[in-house]
Amino acid sequence: MSSRANWGSKLGFILATSGSAVGLGAIWKFPYVAGKNGGGVFLLVYLACVLTIGISMVLAEMSIGHMAKKSATTAYRNLKGGLWPWAGRLSVLCIFVLLSFYCVVGGWSFAYLWLSLTGEVMTQDTKALSDLFNGFIASPTQSIFYTGLFLVATVGIVMGGVQKGIERTSKILMPALFILMLGIIARVLTLPNAMDGVMYFITPDFSKINAEMMIEAVGLAMFSLSVGCGILIAYGSYVDEKTKLPGATLWISLLATLACVMAGLMVLPAVFAFGIDPSAGPGLTFITMPAIFSQMPFGQFFAVMFFLLLIFAAITSSVSLLEPIVAFLIDEFNIQRQKATLMTCIAVFTLSIPAALSFGVLADFHIFGKNPFDLMDYAASNVMMPAGGLLAALFAGWAIWPRVQASLIAQDAARILPAFRAICAVVAPIVICVIWAHNL
Ligand code: PHE
């Protein structure tokens, strides 16, 4: 028996990887970041990032895993050694920070599921909805409780090892999420003034371009593709020899981008219809969506469905975040699985407490001008993930290029070699370094 697990099928692999990609990044983060950064112009820059750097990094990471048949740190060590394993360790740190603030937003989704069940959020009064949201995230007991609840749900799944269960439910719930979003978009577009929101989302205003928004676009492209923190290296390592990575890369990137665009079309027109400020920030989804549901027939039912699916999308992503830390502790330090999971869980929960308190008790506690939640989000999404993606691109494009080249030729992908190499070896490094330098 081979000691290395494989995906059951190509579809299973694509769905599991898309499950990691499609999550809070698309549904919660994309609309508010796009709203804050001028709408259409952000969409354009975001798409450009996905289609060039993002997609190449997905392929680079999956190729590394595919060739090494190991997760990040070990893969870097086995394929090249030297200082490269540090790229793997950086990815573990990145995931750790990411997961800690991800759980906070996952907790908000749980809370909103409850508030939809009780009907408390079923109002069109956006002032009341925004007060409710701000009151909720400011409450230390509630935000810590729901953060913990989300973490426990994630840990429960990883501990139980119900990999098959997740894969099987993904096959039903991911399509359900897309269908529900389509239905909501149809409702939103018929609201008065919704077209202003659509125009805001698709018409680029080039005067809004600046270094900060480019960093956010690169960061969000990586965040929404789950690139730059070794997850795709691990997922690529389970791919069998028959599956062709370039095709899978296209599918995964397409689904992740589609989810972002659909979320934008769901939230931004509603923002204009209800007269909310599009740059309102992280609360945007949680304030607009209930307002829309309260205007729909069977609104409460749809609200419950929406927050359930949001939790599901978030959990398939958070599971993919927890697993590599646990695998790292097992592989590198020989710690037993249950113990490793418990240790990770305690550490993540500890770090998520300051993130959970960032909108209440710690609202005025600023480091580098940001509260702990924003700082963790910024450090993970805009610094560590681009760095991790950059290292993977350099690794594939320079350090082990002959092997990558041979492997892609064997997968009938000789056509994409010149573009892929140019992006990994030159374009991505230059773009990321220029944006960073500009921001400093
Ligand atoms: N892609 C996930 C999302 O959009 C977040 C994530 C990032 C998950 C990195 C895994 C790794 O929600």
Short mmCIF file of C-alpha atoms and ligand atoms in Angstrom, two decimals, residues 20-21 23-26 98 102 223-224 226 229 231 317 320-321 385, ligand 1:
data_model
loop_
_atom_site.label_atom_id
_atom_site.label_comp_id
_atom_site.label_asym_id
_atom_site.label_seq_id
_atom_site.Cartn_x
_atom_site.Cartn_y
_atom_site.Cartn_z
CA SER A 20 -10.40 26.00 0.35
CA ALA A 21 -10.36 28.91 -2.08
CA GLY A 23 -14.72 31.20 1.54
CA LEU A 24 -14.97 34.39 3.54
CA GLY A 25 -12.40 35.94 1.18
CA ALA A 26 -14.85 35.97 -1.70
CA LEU A 98 -4.57 33.97 9.08
CA TYR A 102 -10.45 34.02 10.10
CA PHE A 223 -6.14 35.27 -0.32
CA SER A 224 -9.05 34.27 -2.52
CA SER A 226 -5.46 30.29 -1.08
CA CYS A 229 0.84 29.73 2.45
CA ILE A 231 -1.79 24.88 1.22
CA SER A 317 -11.43 27.03 4.11
CA SER A 320 -7.65 23.67 4.96
CA LEU A 321 -5.85 26.20 7.15
CA MET A 385 1.03 35.62 1.57
N1 PHE B 1 -9.21 31.39 0.26
C1 PHE B 1 -9.86 31.46 1.52
C2 PHE B 1 -11.00 32.44 1.44
O1 PHE B 1 -11.16 33.11 0.46
C3 PHE B 1 -8.93 31.86 2.63
C4 PHE B 1 -7.72 31.03 2.66
C5 PHE B 1 -6.51 31.60 2.41
C6 PHE B 1 -7.82 29.68 2.89
C7 PHE B 1 -5.37 30.84 2.41
C8 PHE B 1 -6.69 28.93 2.88
C9 PHE B 1 -5.47 29.51 2.64
O2 PHE B 1 -11.74 32.57 2.34
#
